[in-house]
């Protein structure tokens, strides 16, 4: 909306600590903590999704499966009721891409009322360090392959993840102080 000047940074004090946002080369860049994933054996998840993962792991609040191909990621038809019973907030499925991006993913969070999130920052806080370790580089272009989909520029910076995306305003709300009901 133009409220933030060209060289200004918006600062948000959250339960995750200080998060910042700025405009960089026409993209909105957010600065988040990195959420590394640890290997974990999660056969129930592979069974629910009907996939044979190359890797399965967990972060503080998510499960991650890497699968063999981008087509598998794009064509998943999850059982959201079964996924909602898992003891995590979200489930990521990812694969390396053979297209114009480095990797693709989808993010499911039915346990918190969001069967599939269109483009997810917290997922990329896990995916960034995962792909950094796997591919040995620190900057990526990612695609979240939901029905709406979206491109995310992911940059690893020590224990932080810089996520850049583009946005459009779909709704604007003005709260009136002292209004009657």
GROMACS .gro file of N, CA and C in nm:
model
  543
    1UNK      N    1   0.081  -0.121   0.000
    1UNK     CA    2   0.000   0.000   0.000
    1UNK      C    3   0.085   0.126   0.000
    2UNK      N    4   0.215   0.111   0.009
    2UNK     CA    5   0.302   0.228   0.008
    2UNK      C    6   0.324   0.291   0.144
    3UNK      N    7   0.274   0.230   0.251
    3UNK     CA    8   0.293   0.286   0.385
    3UNK      C    9   0.436   0.272   0.433
    4UNK      N   10   0.505   0.173   0.383
    4UNK     CA   11   0.644   0.149   0.422
    4UNK      C   12   0.735   0.211   0.316
    5UNK      N   13   0.824   0.299   0.361
    5UNK     CA   14   0.915   0.365   0.268
    5UNK      C   15   1.013   0.268   0.204
    6UNK      N   16   1.078   0.312   0.098
    6UNK     CA   17   1.168   0.228   0.019
    6UNK      C   18   1.278   0.162   0.102
    7UNK      N   19   1.335   0.231   0.195
    7UNK     CA   20   1.445   0.176   0.276
    7UNK      C   21   1.404   0.149   0.420
    8UNK      N   22   1.275   0.140   0.447
    8UNK     CA   23   1.227   0.114   0.582
    8UNK      C   24   1.203  -0.035   0.604
    9UNK      N   25   1.213  -0.075   0.730
    9UNK     CA   26   1.187  -0.213   0.768
    9UNK      C   27   1.071  -0.216   0.867
   10UNK      N   28   0.973  -0.300   0.840
   10UNK     CA   29   0.863  -0.322   0.935
   10UNK      C   30   0.910  -0.425   1.036
   11UNK      N   31   0.881  -0.400   1.163
   11UNK     CA   32   0.924  -0.491   1.270
   11UNK      C   33   0.802  -0.544   1.344
   12UNK      N   34   0.798  -0.677   1.361
   12UNK     CA   35   0.687  -0.742   1.429
   12UNK      C   36   0.743  -0.821   1.547
   13UNK      N   37   0.691  -0.793   1.665
   13UNK     CA   38   0.732  -0.866   1.785
   13UNK      C   39   0.632  -0.979   1.805
   14UNK      N   40   0.678  -1.104   1.790
   14UNK     CA   41   0.590  -1.221   1.793
   14UNK      C   42   0.640  -1.323   1.895
   15UNK      N   43   0.563  -1.432   1.911
   15UNK     CA   44   0.606  -1.541   1.998
   15UNK      C   45   0.734  -1.605   1.945
   16UNK      N   46   0.761  -1.590   1.815
   16UNK     CA   47   0.884  -1.645   1.755
   16UNK      C   48   1.001  -1.548   1.767
   17UNK      N   49   0.978  -1.434   1.828
   17UNK     CA   50   1.081  -1.332   1.838
   17UNK      C   51   1.057  -1.222   1.736
   18UNK      N   52   1.158  -1.143   1.710
   18UNK     CA   53   1.147  -1.032   1.616
   18UNK      C   54   1.146  -1.084   1.473
   19UNK      N   55   1.044  -1.047   1.398
   19UNK     CA   56   1.035  -1.077   1.255
   19UNK      C   57   1.032  -0.945   1.181
   20UNK      N   58   1.100  -0.939   1.068
   20UNK     CA   59   1.105  -0.813   0.993
   20UNK      C   60   1.059  -0.835   0.849
   21UNK      N   61   1.019  -0.725   0.787
   21UNK     CA   62   0.978  -0.726   0.647
   21UNK      C   63   1.028  -0.598   0.582
   22UNK      N   64   1.070  -0.609   0.457
   22UNK     CA   65   1.112  -0.492   0.381
   22UNK      C   66   1.083  -0.518   0.233
   23UNK      N   67   1.089  -0.413   0.155
   23UNK     CA   68   1.073  -0.427   0.010
   23UNK      C   69   1.212  -0.434  -0.050
   24UNK      N   70   1.236  -0.537  -0.133
   24UNK     CA   71   1.366  -0.555  -0.195
   24UNK      C   72   1.345  -0.595  -0.340
   25UNK      N   73   1.384  -0.508  -0.432
   25UNK     CA   74   1.372  -0.534  -0.575
   25UNK      C   75   1.229  -0.570  -0.615
   26UNK      N   76   1.130  -0.504  -0.554
   26UNK     CA   77   0.990  -0.527  -0.588
   26UNK      C   78   0.929  -0.649  -0.521
   27UNK      N   79   1.003  -0.716  -0.436
   27UNK     CA   80   0.954  -0.833  -0.363
   27UNK      C   81   0.945  -0.798  -0.216
   28UNK      N   82   0.851  -0.857  -0.144
   28UNK     CA   83   0.843  -0.839   0.001
   28UNK      C   84   0.931  -0.948   0.062
   29UNK      N   85   1.032  -0.905   0.138
   29UNK     CA   86   1.125  -1.000   0.199
   29UNK      C   87   1.101  -1.006   0.349
   30UNK      N   88   1.073  -1.127   0.398
   30UNK     CA   89   1.050  -1.153   0.539
   30UNK      C   90   1.171  -1.225   0.597
   31UNK      N   91   1.203  -1.197   0.722
   31UNK     CA   92   1.318  -1.255   0.789
   31UNK      C   93   1.268  -1.340   0.906
   32UNK      N   94   1.286  -1.472   0.895
   32UNK     CA   95   1.234  -1.567   0.993
   32UNK      C   96   1.346  -1.652   1.052
   33UNK      N   97   1.320  -1.715   1.167
   33UNK     CA   98   1.417  -1.812   1.219
   33UNK      C   99   1.415  -1.941   1.136
   34UNK      N  100   1.530  -2.000   1.122
   34UNK     CA  101   1.543  -2.129   1.054
   34UNK      C  102   1.488  -2.239   1.145
   35UNK      N  103   1.418  -2.336   1.087
   35UNK     CA  104   1.364  -2.449   1.162
   35UNK      C  105   1.416  -2.579   1.102
   36UNK      N  106   1.538  -2.617   1.137
   36UNK     CA  107   1.595  -2.739   1.078
   36UNK      C  108   1.512  -2.863   1.109
   37UNK      N  109   1.515  -2.956   1.018
   37UNK     CA  110   1.442  -3.082   1.031
   37UNK      C  111   1.539  -3.192   1.072
   38UNK      N  112   1.491  -3.285   1.152
   38UNK     CA  113   1.571  -3.400   1.195
   38UNK      C  114   1.511  -3.525   1.132
   39UNK      N  115   1.593  -3.621   1.090
   39UNK     CA  116   1.538  -3.745   1.035
   39UNK      C  117   1.445  -3.812   1.136
   40UNK      N  118   1.335  -3.866   1.087
   40UNK     CA  119   1.238  -3.934   1.173
   40UNK      C  120   1.166  -4.040   1.090
   41UNK      N  121   1.142  -4.151   1.150
   41UNK     CA  122   1.070  -4.260   1.084
   41UNK      C  123   0.920  -4.235   1.107
   42UNK      N  124   0.845  -4.207   0.999
   42UNK     CA  125   0.703  -4.173   1.011
   42UNK      C  126   0.623  -4.257   0.911
   43UNK      N  127   0.619  -4.389   0.929
   43UNK     CA  128   0.551  -4.474   0.831
   43UNK      C  129   0.403  -4.444   0.816
   44UNK      N  130   0.337  -4.401   0.923
   44UNK     CA  131   0.194  -4.372   0.913
   44UNK      C  132   0.168  -4.260   0.812
   45UNK      N  133   0.256  -4.160   0.806
   45UNK     CA  134   0.240  -4.049   0.713
   45UNK      C  135   0.258  -4.097   0.569
   46UNK      N  136   0.360  -4.176   0.544
   46UNK     CA  137   0.382  -4.230   0.410
   46UNK      C  138   0.262  -4.315   0.366
   47UNK      N  139   0.206  -4.392   0.460
   47UNK     CA  140   0.088  -4.474   0.427
   47UNK      C  141  -0.033  -4.387   0.396
   48UNK      N  142  -0.057  -4.283   0.475
   48UNK     CA  143  -0.172  -4.194   0.452
   48UNK      C  144  -0.161  -4.129   0.314
   49UNK      N  145  -0.040  -4.084   0.279
   49UNK     CA  146  -0.021  -4.014   0.151
   49UNK      C  147   0.001  -4.110   0.034
   50UNK      N  148   0.029  -4.237   0.064
   50UNK     CA  149   0.051  -4.335  -0.043
   50UNK      C  150   0.179  -4.311  -0.120
   51UNK      N  151   0.286  -4.272  -0.049
   51UNK     CA  152   0.414  -4.244  -0.114
   51UNK      C  153   0.526  -4.323  -0.047
   52UNK      N  154   0.635  -4.341  -0.120
   52UNK     CA  155   0.757  -4.398  -0.066
   52UNK      C  156   0.857  -4.286  -0.054
   53UNK      N  157   0.874  -4.229   0.065
   53UNK     CA  158   0.962  -4.112   0.078
   53UNK      C  159   1.109  -4.146   0.063
   54UNK      N  160   1.183  -4.053   0.003
   54UNK     CA  161   1.328  -4.061   0.000
   54UNK      C  162   1.385  -4.018   0.136
   55UNK      N  163   1.309  -3.932   0.206
   55UNK     CA  164   1.349  -3.882   0.338
   55UNK      C  165   1.222  -3.852   0.414
   56UNK      N  166   1.223  -3.878   0.543
   56UNK     CA  167   1.115  -3.832   0.631
   56UNK      C  168   1.180  -3.771   0.754
   57UNK      N  169   1.120  -3.661   0.801
   57UNK     CA  170   1.177  -3.593   0.916
   57UNK      C  171   1.074  -3.508   0.986
   58UNK      N  172   1.117  -3.449   1.097
   58UNK     CA  173   1.028  -3.361   1.171
   58UNK      C  174   1.107  -3.240   1.220
   59UNK      N  175   1.035  -3.129   1.228
   59UNK     CA  176   1.088  -3.008   1.291
   59UNK      C  177   1.011  -2.991   1.420
   60UNK      N  178   1.016  -2.875   1.480
   60UNK     CA  179   0.946  -2.852   1.606
   60UNK      C  180   0.795  -2.874   1.593
   61UNK      N  181   0.736  -2.838   1.478
   61UNK     CA  182   0.590  -2.842   1.466
   61UNK      C  183   0.541  -2.903   1.334
   62UNK      N  184   0.632  -2.953   1.251
   62UNK     CA  185   0.594  -3.005   1.120
   62UNK      C  186   0.659  -3.139   1.090
   63UNK      N  187   0.595  -3.213   0.999
   63UNK     CA  188   0.657  -3.330   0.938
   63UNK      C  189   0.697  -3.293   0.796
   64UNK      N  190   0.803  -3.356   0.747
   64UNK     CA  191   0.852  -3.333   0.611
   64UNK      C  192   0.877  -3.467   0.544
   65UNK      N  193   0.827  -3.481   0.422
   65UNK     CA  194   0.860  -3.595   0.338
   65UNK      C  195   0.918  -3.542   0.207
   66UNK      N  196   1.033  -3.598   0.168
   66UNK     CA  197   1.083  -3.572   0.033
   66UNK      C  198   1.045  -3.694  -0.050
   67UNK      N  199   0.989  -3.669  -0.168
   67UNK     CA  200   0.951  -3.777  -0.258
   67UNK      C  201   1.033  -3.768  -0.386
   68UNK      N  202   1.019  -3.870  -0.468
   68UNK     CA  203   1.105  -3.889  -0.584
   68UNK      C  204   1.089  -3.786  -0.695
   69UNK      N  205   0.967  -3.734  -0.714
   69UNK     CA  206   0.949  -3.645  -0.829
   69UNK      C  207   0.848  -3.533  -0.801
   70UNK      N  208   0.862  -3.430  -0.879
   70UNK     CA  209   0.771  -3.317  -0.876
   70UNK      C  210   0.628  -3.361  -0.908
   71UNK      N  211   0.613  -3.457  -1.000
   71UNK     CA  212   0.480  -3.506  -1.036
   71UNK      C  213   0.409  -3.568  -0.916
   72UNK      N  214   0.484  -3.640  -0.833
   72UNK     CA  215   0.423  -3.699  -0.712
   72UNK      C  216   0.371  -3.588  -0.622
   73UNK      N  217   0.450  -3.484  -0.602
   73UNK     CA  218   0.408  -3.371  -0.517
   73UNK      C  219   0.282  -3.309  -0.574
   74UNK      N  220   0.283  -3.278  -0.702
   74UNK     CA  221   0.169  -3.208  -0.765
   74UNK      C  222   0.041  -3.292  -0.765
   75UNK      N  223   0.054  -3.424  -0.776
   75UNK     CA  224  -0.064  -3.510  -0.792
   75UNK      C  225  -0.116  -3.572  -0.663
   76UNK      N  226  -0.060  -3.537  -0.548
   76UNK     CA  227  -0.108  -3.591  -0.421
   76UNK      C  228  -0.255  -3.558  -0.400
   77UNK      N  229  -0.329  -3.656  -0.350
   77UNK     CA  230  -0.469  -3.635  -0.313
   77UNK      C  231  -0.483  -3.683  -0.168
   78UNK      N  232  -0.446  -3.596  -0.072
   78UNK     CA  233  -0.440  -3.638   0.069
   78UNK      C  234  -0.577  -3.671   0.129
   79UNK      N  235  -0.574  -3.760   0.226
   79UNK     CA  236  -0.689  -3.788   0.312
   79UNK      C  237  -0.676  -3.690   0.429
   80UNK      N  238  -0.746  -3.578   0.420
   80UNK     CA  239  -0.731  -3.472   0.520
   80UNK      C  240  -0.779  -3.514   0.658
   81UNK      N  241  -0.880  -3.602   0.663
   81UNK     CA  242  -0.927  -3.650   0.793
   81UNK      C  243  -0.816  -3.728   0.862
   82UNK      N  244  -0.750  -3.817   0.790
   82UNK     CA  245  -0.640  -3.894   0.849
   82UNK      C  246  -0.523  -3.803   0.886
   83UNK      N  247  -0.489  -3.706   0.799
   83UNK     CA  248  -0.379  -3.614   0.831
   83UNK      C  249  -0.410  -3.532   0.955
   84UNK      N  250  -0.536  -3.497   0.975
   84UNK     CA  251  -0.571  -3.412   1.090
   84UNK      C  252  -0.550  -3.484   1.223
   85UNK      N  253  -0.535  -3.615   1.222
   85UNK     CA  254  -0.514  -3.691   1.345
   85UNK      C  255  -0.367  -3.697   1.387
   86UNK      N  256  -0.277  -3.651   1.300
   86UNK     CA  257  -0.134  -3.655   1.332
   86UNK      C  258  -0.099  -3.547   1.434
   87UNK      N  259   0.001  -3.571   1.520
   87UNK     CA  260   0.032  -3.478   1.630
   87UNK      C  261   0.124  -3.363   1.588
   88UNK      N  262   0.098  -3.303   1.472
   88UNK     CA  263   0.177  -3.189   1.424
   88UNK      C  264   0.083  -3.084   1.366
   89UNK      N  265   0.136  -2.963   1.354
   89UNK     CA  266   0.057  -2.856   1.295
   89UNK      C  267   0.049  -2.869   1.144
   90UNK      N  268   0.160  -2.910   1.080
   90UNK     CA  269   0.159  -2.916   0.934
   90UNK      C  270   0.245  -3.026   0.878
   91UNK      N  271   0.214  -3.060   0.753
   91UNK     CA  272   0.285  -3.165   0.682
   91UNK      C  273   0.332  -3.110   0.548
   92UNK      N  274   0.462  -3.119   0.522
   92UNK     CA  275   0.518  -3.075   0.395
   92UNK      C  276   0.558  -3.196   0.313
   93UNK      N  277   0.532  -3.188   0.182
   93UNK     CA  278   0.583  -3.287   0.088
   93UNK      C  279   0.660  -3.208  -0.017
   94UNK      N  280   0.782  -3.251  -0.048
   94UNK     CA  281   0.869  -3.175  -0.136
   94UNK      C  282   0.946  -3.266  -0.230
   95UNK      N  283   0.995  -3.206  -0.337
   95UNK     CA  284   1.081  -3.277  -0.432
   95UNK      C  285   1.166  -3.175  -0.504
   96UNK      N  286   1.281  -3.221  -0.548
   96UNK     CA  287   1.363  -3.138  -0.635
   96UNK      C  288   1.284  -3.117  -0.764
   97UNK      N  289   1.306  -3.005  -0.830
   97UNK     CA  290   1.234  -2.975  -0.954
   97UNK      C  291   1.329  -2.986  -1.072
   98UNK      N  292   1.274  -3.026  -1.184
   98UNK     CA  293   1.351  -3.027  -1.309
   98UNK      C  294   1.314  -2.907  -1.395
   99UNK      N  295   1.233  -2.817  -1.340
   99UNK     CA  296   1.188  -2.699  -1.414
   99UNK      C  297   1.271  -2.577  -1.382
  100UNK      N  298   1.203  -2.462  -1.380
  100UNK     CA  299   1.268  -2.332  -1.359
  100UNK      C  300   1.295  -2.300  -1.213
  101UNK      N  301   1.252  -2.386  -1.121
  101UNK     CA  302   1.272  -2.363  -0.978
  101UNK      C  303   1.360  -2.475  -0.923
  102UNK      N  304   1.412  -2.454  -0.803
  102UNK     CA  305   1.499  -2.555  -0.741
  102UNK      C  306   1.421  -2.670  -0.680
  103UNK      N  307   1.311  -2.637  -0.611
  103UNK     CA  308   1.229  -2.742  -0.551
  103UNK      C  309   1.083  -2.699  -0.547
  104UNK      N  310   0.997  -2.799  -0.535
  104UNK     CA  311   0.853  -2.775  -0.522
  104UNK      C  312   0.807  -2.835  -0.390
  105UNK      N  313   0.692  -2.787  -0.343
  105UNK     CA  314   0.637  -2.840  -0.218
  105UNK      C  315   0.486  -2.819  -0.214
  106UNK      N  316   0.424  -2.887  -0.121
  106UNK     CA  317   0.286  -2.860  -0.082
  106UNK      C  318   0.282  -2.868   0.069
  107UNK      N  319   0.186  -2.797   0.130
  107UNK     CA  320   0.178  -2.789   0.275
  107UNK      C  321   0.033  -2.811   0.318
  108UNK      N  322   0.016  -2.911   0.405
  108UNK     CA  323  -0.116  -2.948   0.453
  108UNK      C  324  -0.123  -2.924   0.604
  109UNK      N  325  -0.232  -2.862   0.651
  109UNK     CA  326  -0.247  -2.834   0.795
  109UNK      C  327  -0.392  -2.854   0.840
  110UNK      N  328  -0.450  -2.971   0.812
  110UNK     CA  329  -0.590  -2.990   0.848
  110UNK      C  330  -0.616  -2.990   0.999
  111UNK      N  331  -0.515  -3.020   1.080
  111UNK     CA  332  -0.535  -3.021   1.225
  111UNK      C  333  -0.562  -2.881   1.280
  112UNK      N  334  -0.527  -2.777   1.204
  112UNK     CA  335  -0.555  -2.639   1.246
  112UNK      C  336  -0.656  -2.572   1.152
  113UNK      N  337  -0.730  -2.655   1.078
  113UNK     CA  338  -0.839  -2.602   0.996
  113UNK      C  339  -0.802  -2.553   0.858
  114UNK      N  340  -0.684  -2.586   0.809
  114UNK     CA  341  -0.640  -2.540   0.677
  114UNK      C  342  -0.590  -2.662   0.599
  115UNK      N  343  -0.681  -2.725   0.524
  115UNK     CA  344  -0.642  -2.847   0.454
  115UNK      C  345  -0.514  -2.829   0.373
  116UNK      N  346  -0.510  -2.725   0.290
  116UNK     CA  347  -0.388  -2.697   0.214
  116UNK      C  348  -0.367  -2.547   0.206
  117UNK      N  349  -0.253  -2.503   0.256
  117UNK     CA  350  -0.219  -2.361   0.253
  117UNK      C  351  -0.161  -2.328   0.116
  118UNK      N  352  -0.203  -2.217   0.055
  118UNK     CA  353  -0.154  -2.184  -0.079
  118UNK      C  354  -0.004  -2.160  -0.088
  119UNK      N  355   0.051  -2.078   0.002
  119UNK     CA  356   0.195  -2.048   0.005
  119UNK      C  357   0.231  -2.022   0.151
  120UNK      N  358   0.327  -2.098   0.203
  120UNK     CA  359   0.347  -2.105   0.348
  120UNK      C  360   0.488  -2.065   0.390
  121UNK      N  361   0.498  -1.956   0.468
  121UNK     CA  362   0.628  -1.913   0.518
  121UNK      C  363   0.690  -2.012   0.613
  122UNK      N  364   0.615  -2.061   0.712
  122UNK     CA  365   0.675  -2.151   0.811
  122UNK      C  366   0.728  -2.279   0.747
  123UNK      N  367   0.663  -2.326   0.642
  123UNK     CA  368   0.712  -2.446   0.572
  123UNK      C  369   0.849  -2.418   0.510
  124UNK      N  370   0.867  -2.300   0.455
  124UNK     CA  371   0.994  -2.269   0.390
  124UNK      C  372   1.105  -2.240   0.490
  125UNK      N  373   1.069  -2.215   0.616
  125UNK     CA  374   1.170  -2.206   0.722
  125UNK      C  375   1.228  -2.343   0.753
  126UNK      N  376   1.157  -2.449   0.716
  126UNK     CA  377   1.205  -2.587   0.727
  126UNK      C  378   1.269  -2.630   0.596
  127UNK      N  379   1.203  -2.600   0.485
  127UNK     CA  380   1.252  -2.643   0.353
  127UNK      C  381   1.385  -2.576   0.317
  128UNK      N  382   1.405  -2.451   0.355
  128UNK     CA  383   1.531  -2.382   0.324
  128UNK      C  384   1.651  -2.455   0.380
  129UNK      N  385   1.656  -2.480   0.512
  129UNK     CA  386   1.772  -2.551   0.565
  129UNK      C  387   1.782  -2.695   0.514
  130UNK      N  388   1.668  -2.758   0.488
  130UNK     CA  389   1.672  -2.896   0.436
  130UNK      C  390   1.742  -2.899   0.301
  131UNK      N  391   1.696  -2.813   0.208
  131UNK     CA  392   1.755  -2.815   0.074
  131UNK      C  393   1.896  -2.757   0.074
  132UNK      N  394   1.927  -2.666   0.166
  132UNK     CA  395   2.064  -2.615   0.177
  132UNK      C  396   2.159  -2.730   0.208
  133UNK      N  397   2.123  -2.812   0.305
  133UNK     CA  398   2.208  -2.925   0.342
  133UNK      C  399   2.217  -3.025   0.226
  134UNK      N  400   2.106  -3.049   0.159
  134UNK     CA  401   2.102  -3.151   0.055
  134UNK      C  402   2.173  -3.105  -0.073
  135UNK      N  403   2.155  -2.978  -0.112
  135UNK     CA  404   2.210  -2.929  -0.239
  135UNK      C  405   2.338  -2.848  -0.224
  136UNK      N  406   2.374  -2.812  -0.100
  136UNK     CA  407   2.499  -2.740  -0.078
  136UNK      C  408   2.499  -2.597  -0.131
  137UNK      N  409   2.384  -2.534  -0.133
  137UNK     CA  410   2.379  -2.393  -0.171
  137UNK      C  411   2.285  -2.321  -0.077
  138UNK      N  412   2.285  -2.187  -0.080
  138UNK     CA  413   2.209  -2.113   0.020
  138UNK      C  414   2.097  -2.027  -0.037
  139UNK      N  415   2.082  -2.021  -0.168
  139UNK     CA  416   1.972  -1.943  -0.229
  139UNK      C  417   1.896  -2.031  -0.325
  140UNK      N  418   1.763  -2.022  -0.317
  140UNK     CA  419   1.675  -2.107  -0.397
  140UNK      C  420   1.557  -2.028  -0.451
  141UNK      N  421   1.503  -2.077  -0.559
  141UNK     CA  422   1.371  -2.034  -0.603
  141UNK      C  423   1.282  -2.156  -0.586
  142UNK      N  424   1.176  -2.139  -0.510
  142UNK     CA  425   1.086  -2.250  -0.477
  142UNK      C  426   0.948  -2.223  -0.533
  143UNK      N  427   0.874  -2.330  -0.555
  143UNK     CA  428   0.734  -2.318  -0.598
  143UNK      C  429   0.648  -2.402  -0.508
  144UNK      N  430   0.548  -2.341  -0.444
  144UNK     CA  431   0.451  -2.418  -0.367
  144UNK      C  432   0.335  -2.450  -0.461
  145UNK      N  433   0.315  -2.579  -0.487
  145UNK     CA  434   0.227  -2.627  -0.593
  145UNK      C  435   0.084  -2.652  -0.546
  146UNK      N  436   0.028  -2.559  -0.470
  146UNK     CA  437  -0.114  -2.565  -0.431
  146UNK      C  438  -0.198  -2.526  -0.552
  147UNK      N  439  -0.329  -2.529  -0.536
  147UNK     CA  440  -0.418  -2.487  -0.646
  147UNK      C  441  -0.387  -2.344  -0.688
  148UNK      N  442  -0.363  -2.254  -0.593
  148UNK     CA  443  -0.328  -2.115  -0.626
  148UNK      C  444  -0.180  -2.104  -0.661
  149UNK      N  445  -0.096  -2.171  -0.584
  149UNK     CA  446   0.048  -2.174  -0.609
  149UNK      C  447   0.117  -2.042  -0.586
  150UNK      N  448   0.248  -2.048  -0.575
  150UNK     CA  449   0.326  -1.927  -0.558
  150UNK      C  450   0.475  -1.954  -0.557
  151UNK      N  451   0.549  -1.853  -0.604
  151UNK     CA  452   0.695  -1.856  -0.607
  151UNK      C  453   0.748  -1.791  -0.480
  152UNK      N  454   0.849  -1.854  -0.421
  152UNK     CA  455   0.915  -1.801  -0.302
  152UNK      C  456   1.065  -1.802  -0.327
  153UNK      N  457   1.130  -1.689  -0.306
  153UNK     CA  458   1.276  -1.685  -0.308
  153UNK      C  459   1.322  -1.713  -0.166
  154UNK      N  460   1.406  -1.814  -0.149
  154UNK     CA  461   1.451  -1.858  -0.017
  154UNK      C  462   1.602  -1.837  -0.009
  155UNK      N  463   1.645  -1.763   0.093
  155UNK     CA  464   1.788  -1.741   0.115
  155UNK      C  465   1.822  -1.775   0.259
  156UNK      N  466   1.919  -1.864   0.276
  156UNK     CA  467   1.965  -1.902   0.409
  156UNK      C  468   2.074  -1.803   0.452
  157UNK      N  469   2.062  -1.753   0.573
  157UNK     CA  470   2.157  -1.657   0.628
  157UNK      C  471   2.182  -1.695   0.773
  158UNK      N  472   2.284  -1.778   0.797
  158UNK     CA  473   2.315  -1.831   0.929
  158UNK      C  474   2.194  -1.907   0.984
  159UNK      N  475   2.139  -1.862   1.097
  159UNK     CA  476   2.023  -1.931   1.155
  159UNK      C  477   1.891  -1.863   1.119
  160UNK      N  478   1.894  -1.785   1.010
  160UNK     CA  479   1.774  -1.714   0.962
  160UNK      C  480   1.742  -1.759   0.820
  161UNK      N  481   1.615  -1.742   0.784
  161UNK     CA  482   1.569  -1.771   0.648
  161UNK      C  483   1.503  -1.645   0.596
  162UNK      N  484   1.552  -1.595   0.483
  162UNK     CA  485   1.490  -1.481   0.418
  162UNK      C  486   1.396  -1.535   0.311
  163UNK      N  487   1.269  -1.498   0.321
  163UNK     CA  488   1.168  -1.544   0.227
  163UNK      C  489   1.114  -1.423   0.153
  164UNK      N  490   1.123  -1.426   0.020
  164UNK     CA  491   1.074  -1.315  -0.060
  164UNK      C  492   0.961  -1.362  -0.150
  165UNK      N  493   0.857  -1.283  -0.156
  165UNK     CA  494   0.743  -1.315  -0.240
  165UNK      C  495   0.677  -1.189  -0.289
  166UNK      N  496   0.582  -1.207  -0.376
  166UNK     CA  497   0.506  -1.093  -0.426
  166UNK      C  498   0.363  -1.108  -0.378
  167UNK      N  499   0.295  -0.997  -0.363
  167UNK     CA  500   0.160  -1.000  -0.308
  167UNK      C  501   0.073  -0.896  -0.376
  168UNK      N  502  -0.055  -0.920  -0.370
  168UNK     CA  503  -0.153  -0.822  -0.413
  168UNK      C  504  -0.251  -0.802  -0.299
  169UNK      N  505  -0.309  -0.684  -0.290
  169UNK     CA  506  -0.409  -0.658  -0.187
  169UNK      C  507  -0.542  -0.715  -0.235
  170UNK      N  508  -0.598  -0.805  -0.153
  170UNK     CA  509  -0.727  -0.864  -0.189
  170UNK      C  510  -0.839  -0.810  -0.100
  171UNK      N  511  -0.802  -0.748   0.012
  171UNK     CA  512  -0.902  -0.692   0.100
  171UNK      C  513  -0.838  -0.581   0.182
  172UNK      N  514  -0.914  -0.479   0.208
  172UNK     CA  515  -0.868  -0.370   0.292
  172UNK      C  516  -0.978  -0.344   0.394
  173UNK      N  517  -0.941  -0.333   0.520
  173UNK     CA  518  -1.037  -0.314   0.626
  173UNK      C  519  -0.995  -0.193   0.708
  174UNK      N  520  -1.091  -0.110   0.740
  174UNK     CA  521  -1.064   0.006   0.825
  174UNK      C  522  -1.151  -0.008   0.950
  175UNK      N  523  -1.088  -0.006   1.067
  175UNK     CA  524  -1.160  -0.013   1.192
  175UNK      C  525  -1.185   0.130   1.240
  176UNK      N  526  -1.306   0.157   1.277
  176UNK     CA  527  -1.341   0.290   1.325
  176UNK      C  528  -1.340   0.290   1.477
  177UNK      N  529  -1.269   0.383   1.532
  177UNK     CA  530  -1.262   0.394   1.676
  177UNK      C  531  -1.388   0.463   1.726
  178UNK      N  532  -1.450   0.406   1.830
  178UNK     CA  533  -1.567   0.468   1.890
  178UNK      C  534  -1.695   0.449   1.811
  179UNK      N  535  -1.698   0.356   1.717
  179UNK     CA  536  -1.820   0.334   1.638
  179UNK      C  537  -1.925   0.264   1.724
  180UNK      N  538  -2.052   0.293   1.696
  180UNK     CA  539  -2.164   0.230   1.767
  180UNK      C  540  -2.201   0.099   1.701
  181UNK      N  541  -2.256   0.007   1.780
  181UNK     CA  542  -2.303  -0.118   1.719
  181UNK      C  543  -2.453  -0.122   1.715
   0.00000   0.00000   0.00000
